[in-house]
DNA sequence: AAGCGGAGCAACCGCATACGA
DNA sequence: GTCGTATGCGGTTGCTCCGCT
């Protein structure tokens, strides 16, 4: 498991890699695989004393038989003191969806707007959770069908949930709300987050100022289909993809088309799979309890 | 209780870019 | 301008855990 790789054995891997350095090759044996507690302590203590950066020499000076890249990754993704661990919150899910719409698989860029979250974590979230749903829907995660599903169903429902949590938390709705779950310092308040997605063009995401992040739901997404955003995610829009959303496996029923006034009702139909909630993809638990 | 399969996640790999000599 | 090295990023792999049969 925690194999020690002799440099000679490693040469085939690294010979054509631009990242191969003489420094790394000079290390007689490189450890790979999971980090031990002892290694973690060495890395933490060294960085505490000397700071980070110059990872190759850091690895050597700290007495770690690891590549600089490995040390850097371990530090950034796991050992860094401000790394947040645990479940991705609803706000974070919404943020990830929004930012992924804008930037695609720019995980590092997305992570910059989720304090404490690493690009690796967001990438894993996307692959294990979001792509799973696409797979269940038998459509590609990059397909219009799936993107529409996220735009018109998933994200509005996320927002509703955030707002519901905000209300029920009784945190004064002001700067509190769901932020009780994530401290304001970490995530910013719902007021900061949700309005950016729902009702304004605020560029404030959490505690950071996000430059040029569009109000995707109001300004972009809903207008794509001619959606009037004067009403809660509803307005006069015709969602024409419903026919394409007929699941081959019969997970949910076809809906003729979204109708303006009944949008919430239609959403519920979709989410509930037309009434049979026993084993359908639109059970909210599947979408939101991730 | 044992085997199996899927989910989640840490870590690795290869490529691109930045930077300095 | 070129070359070598360092760093960053996105894709992928493989291990561990857990639930199901």
XYZ file of C-alpha atoms (C1' of nucleotides) in Angstrom:
332
model
C 0.000 0.000 0.000
C 2.497 2.529 1.114
C 5.039 1.465 -1.344
C 8.493 2.786 -1.448
C 9.467 3.392 -4.977
C 13.052 3.220 -5.887
C 14.136 5.970 -8.179
C 15.187 3.465 -10.752
C 11.747 1.960 -10.787
C 10.277 5.383 -11.056
C 12.272 6.405 -14.029
C 9.851 5.088 -16.591
C 7.183 7.266 -15.161
C 9.185 10.341 -14.790
C 11.454 10.175 -17.757
C 9.027 11.888 -20.038
C 7.641 14.191 -17.464
C 8.584 17.790 -17.507
C 8.175 17.804 -13.783
C 11.032 15.443 -13.238
C 13.792 17.275 -11.546
C 17.270 16.319 -10.675
C 16.337 17.078 -7.119
C 13.712 14.402 -7.114
C 15.930 11.944 -8.847
C 18.611 12.523 -6.258
C 16.279 11.223 -3.610
C 17.213 7.607 -3.387
C 13.793 6.358 -2.504
C 10.500 8.110 -2.697
C 7.521 7.243 -0.631
C 4.135 7.117 -2.263
C 0.636 6.413 -1.157
C -1.161 7.626 1.936
C 0.635 9.921 4.291
C 1.473 8.788 7.785
C 0.905 10.838 10.917
C 4.621 11.169 11.314
C 4.995 12.589 7.846
C 2.179 15.000 8.460
C 3.843 16.251 11.609
C 7.119 16.701 9.835
C 5.485 18.726 7.107
C 3.397 20.826 9.471
C 6.304 21.567 11.753
C 8.610 22.457 8.929
C 6.106 24.814 7.333
C 5.327 26.355 10.706
C 8.982 27.163 11.119
C 9.990 27.972 7.591
C 6.874 28.718 5.635
C 5.683 27.092 2.482
C 6.973 27.228 -1.033
C 10.039 25.788 -2.724
C 8.418 22.441 -2.303
C 11.192 20.243 -3.613
C 13.777 21.651 -1.279
C 11.179 21.780 1.470
C 10.544 18.076 1.119
C 14.225 17.349 1.345
C 14.916 19.726 4.203
C 11.986 18.433 6.185
C 13.343 14.930 5.876
C 10.384 13.746 3.870
C 10.954 11.147 1.239
C 8.240 12.659 -0.862
C 8.216 14.702 -4.001
C 7.675 18.399 -3.677
C 4.444 18.009 -5.521
C 3.232 15.441 -3.067
C 4.078 17.704 -0.134
C 2.362 20.642 -1.722
C -0.761 18.623 -2.416
C -0.861 17.211 1.077
C -0.504 20.638 2.591
C -3.025 22.413 0.388
C -5.674 19.730 0.401
C -5.418 18.407 3.903
C -3.024 19.945 6.386
C -3.560 23.632 5.794
C -5.216 25.055 8.904
C -8.024 26.788 7.063
C -9.152 23.741 5.157
C -12.827 23.111 5.710
C -13.891 19.534 5.943
C -17.254 17.893 6.056
C -20.380 17.991 3.996
C -20.805 20.466 1.232
C -23.528 22.833 2.373
C -26.510 23.881 0.323
C -24.990 27.286 -0.258
C -21.798 25.703 -1.389
C -23.676 23.376 -3.701
C -25.447 26.320 -5.223
C -22.230 28.207 -5.569
C -20.528 25.278 -7.227
C -23.342 24.861 -9.709
C -23.380 28.531 -10.519
C -19.679 28.845 -10.917
C -19.413 25.665 -12.914
C -21.946 27.061 -15.324
C -19.733 30.028 -15.775
C -16.315 28.491 -15.764
C -16.691 24.811 -16.442
C -14.141 22.500 -14.913
C -12.039 25.312 -13.569
C -11.900 23.726 -10.176
C -9.195 25.890 -8.779
C -10.996 29.037 -9.818
C -14.249 27.783 -8.371
C -12.500 26.836 -5.158
C -11.244 30.377 -4.745
C -14.812 31.425 -4.082
C -15.506 28.701 -1.561
C -13.326 29.560 1.396
C -11.664 26.562 2.883
C -12.684 24.225 0.112
C -10.045 22.795 -2.149
C -10.207 22.311 -5.866
C -9.783 18.606 -5.268
C -12.765 18.490 -2.991
C -14.967 20.383 -5.395
C -13.808 18.233 -8.246
C -14.628 15.110 -6.269
C -17.997 16.532 -5.349
C -18.785 17.193 -8.968
C -17.704 13.799 -10.112
C -19.274 11.754 -7.373
C -22.487 13.690 -6.833
C -23.368 15.752 -9.839
C -22.143 13.354 -12.461
C -23.888 10.576 -10.629
C -27.194 12.298 -11.199
C -26.409 12.781 -14.844
C -25.637 9.129 -15.081
C -28.881 8.226 -13.395
C -30.713 10.421 -15.829
C -28.887 8.674 -18.606
C -27.606 11.905 -20.014
C -24.256 13.521 -20.265
C -23.320 15.945 -17.539
C -22.505 18.507 -20.196
C -25.700 17.986 -22.130
C -28.240 20.736 -22.402
C -30.786 18.424 -20.911
C -28.856 18.002 -17.728
C -27.842 21.623 -17.521
C -31.452 22.640 -17.888
C -32.387 20.256 -15.149
C -29.924 21.934 -12.870
C -30.984 25.403 -13.914
C -34.693 24.993 -13.656
C -35.046 22.410 -10.955
C -32.017 21.778 -8.912
C -30.795 25.290 -8.381
C -34.194 26.840 -7.656
C -34.882 24.097 -5.190
C -31.543 24.657 -3.579
C -32.371 28.315 -3.245
C -35.731 27.506 -1.769
C -34.112 25.228 0.729
C -31.554 27.805 1.660
C -34.239 30.392 2.122
C -36.358 27.978 4.111
C -33.430 27.202 6.333
C -32.769 30.878 6.610
C -36.307 31.533 7.717
C -36.696 28.603 10.031
C -33.386 29.181 11.666
C -34.859 32.335 13.097
C -31.531 33.959 12.832
C -33.124 37.208 12.027
C -32.732 36.608 8.349
C -30.338 39.464 8.347
C -26.755 38.496 8.412
C -27.474 35.206 10.064
C -29.641 32.613 8.458
C -27.987 29.484 7.350
C -24.770 31.147 8.132
C -25.360 29.686 11.531
C -24.186 26.476 9.988
C -21.197 28.040 8.437
C -19.819 30.940 10.266
C -20.111 34.209 8.539
C -16.396 34.408 8.446
C -16.203 31.165 6.585
C -19.023 31.339 4.161
C -20.644 34.681 4.416
C -24.293 34.968 5.068
C -27.166 33.686 3.084
C -28.025 37.240 2.480
C -24.770 37.581 0.753
C -25.044 34.384 -1.134
C -28.611 33.845 -2.115
C -29.454 37.261 -3.405
C -26.510 36.989 -5.698
C -28.221 34.059 -7.254
C -31.814 35.009 -6.864
C -32.688 38.586 -6.843
C -29.838 40.866 -7.439
C -26.630 41.224 -9.236
C -24.650 41.429 -6.128
C -21.144 40.321 -6.635
C -20.602 39.525 -3.055
C -20.052 35.868 -2.457
C -19.359 35.062 1.111
C -16.591 37.166 2.414
C -14.950 37.548 -0.908
C -15.775 39.870 -3.682
C -16.383 37.900 -6.799
C -15.578 39.839 -9.845
C -17.888 39.483 -12.758
C -19.917 36.607 -11.509
C -23.238 36.907 -13.260
C -26.575 36.497 -11.698
C -26.977 33.255 -13.498
C -30.489 32.402 -12.614
C -32.045 35.747 -13.265
C -29.831 37.281 -15.823
C -28.661 34.401 -17.839
C -30.338 31.130 -17.365
C -33.909 32.150 -17.123
C -33.614 34.493 -19.997
C -32.285 31.790 -22.156
C -35.739 30.428 -22.504
C -37.397 33.767 -22.346
C -38.126 33.469 -18.702
C -39.589 36.414 -16.956
C -37.836 36.620 -13.672
C -40.276 38.923 -12.011
C -41.764 36.046 -10.160
C -40.003 33.530 -8.078
C -38.096 31.576 -10.629
C -41.350 31.389 -12.517
C -42.483 34.003 -14.869
C -43.504 33.386 -18.402
C -41.271 30.707 -19.536
C -41.764 27.691 -21.580
C -39.433 24.959 -20.779
C -39.272 22.965 -23.883
C -37.019 20.229 -22.785
C -39.551 18.289 -20.893
C -40.178 15.879 -23.665
C -36.565 15.056 -23.691
C -36.682 14.379 -20.041
C -38.717 11.253 -20.353
C -36.667 8.750 -18.576
C -36.179 5.512 -20.413
C -36.358 3.801 -17.126
C -39.591 5.503 -16.271
C -38.256 7.341 -13.292
C -40.463 10.279 -13.885
C -43.415 11.128 -15.972
C -43.366 13.373 -18.963
C -44.650 16.835 -18.334
C -46.128 18.633 -21.318
C -44.346 21.853 -20.618
C -43.692 24.168 -17.767
C -46.515 26.557 -17.336
C -45.980 29.927 -15.762
C -48.339 29.839 -12.882
C -47.954 26.224 -12.121
C -44.256 26.162 -12.186
C -43.833 25.200 -8.598
C -46.425 22.544 -9.007
C -44.669 21.221 -12.046
C -41.418 21.233 -10.235
C -42.979 19.172 -7.543
C -44.283 16.725 -10.074
C -40.845 16.358 -11.474
C -39.239 16.167 -8.162
C -41.728 13.615 -7.001
C -41.669 11.650 -10.151
C -45.329 12.258 -10.737
C -46.385 10.922 -7.441
C -44.398 7.783 -7.067
C -41.623 8.791 -4.773
C -40.514 5.384 -3.800
C -37.708 5.028 -6.219
C -37.420 7.968 -8.453
C -34.659 10.324 -9.219
C -36.653 13.329 -8.219
C -36.871 12.435 -4.654
C -35.275 15.467 -3.112
C -33.238 13.341 -0.822
C -31.327 12.129 -3.773
C -30.650 15.608 -5.032
C -29.986 17.458 -1.880
C -28.826 15.093 0.782
C -25.482 14.702 -0.705
C -20.398 -14.137 8.427
C -18.519 -13.592 4.074
C -18.430 -11.799 -0.437
C -19.466 -8.231 -3.580
C -20.148 -3.794 -5.558
C -20.579 1.047 -5.398
C -19.481 5.568 -3.335
C -16.326 8.720 -1.627
C -11.992 10.609 -1.411
C -6.860 11.002 -1.082
C -3.160 10.817 -3.909
C -0.815 10.434 -8.276
C 0.108 11.607 -13.154
C 0.881 14.348 -17.075
C 0.590 18.653 -19.123
C 0.746 23.749 -19.139
C 2.527 27.813 -17.508
C 5.607 30.790 -14.803
C 9.966 32.115 -13.659
C 14.794 32.713 -13.311
C 19.520 31.971 -15.033
C 15.476 33.883 -26.880
C 16.379 29.432 -24.825
C 16.624 26.122 -21.408
C 15.848 24.015 -17.020
C 13.251 23.992 -12.898
C 9.214 25.009 -9.977
C 4.511 25.381 -9.490
C -0.333 24.886 -10.601
C -4.148 22.577 -12.620
C -7.361 19.089 -14.298
C -7.954 14.233 -15.143
C -7.474 9.747 -13.412
C -6.489 5.967 -10.366
C -6.840 3.054 -6.626
C -7.760 2.334 -1.783
C -11.070 2.173 2.050
C -15.457 2.059 3.869
C -20.085 0.753 3.969
C -24.348 -1.204 2.657
C -26.530 -4.986 0.464
C -27.184 -9.812 -0.615
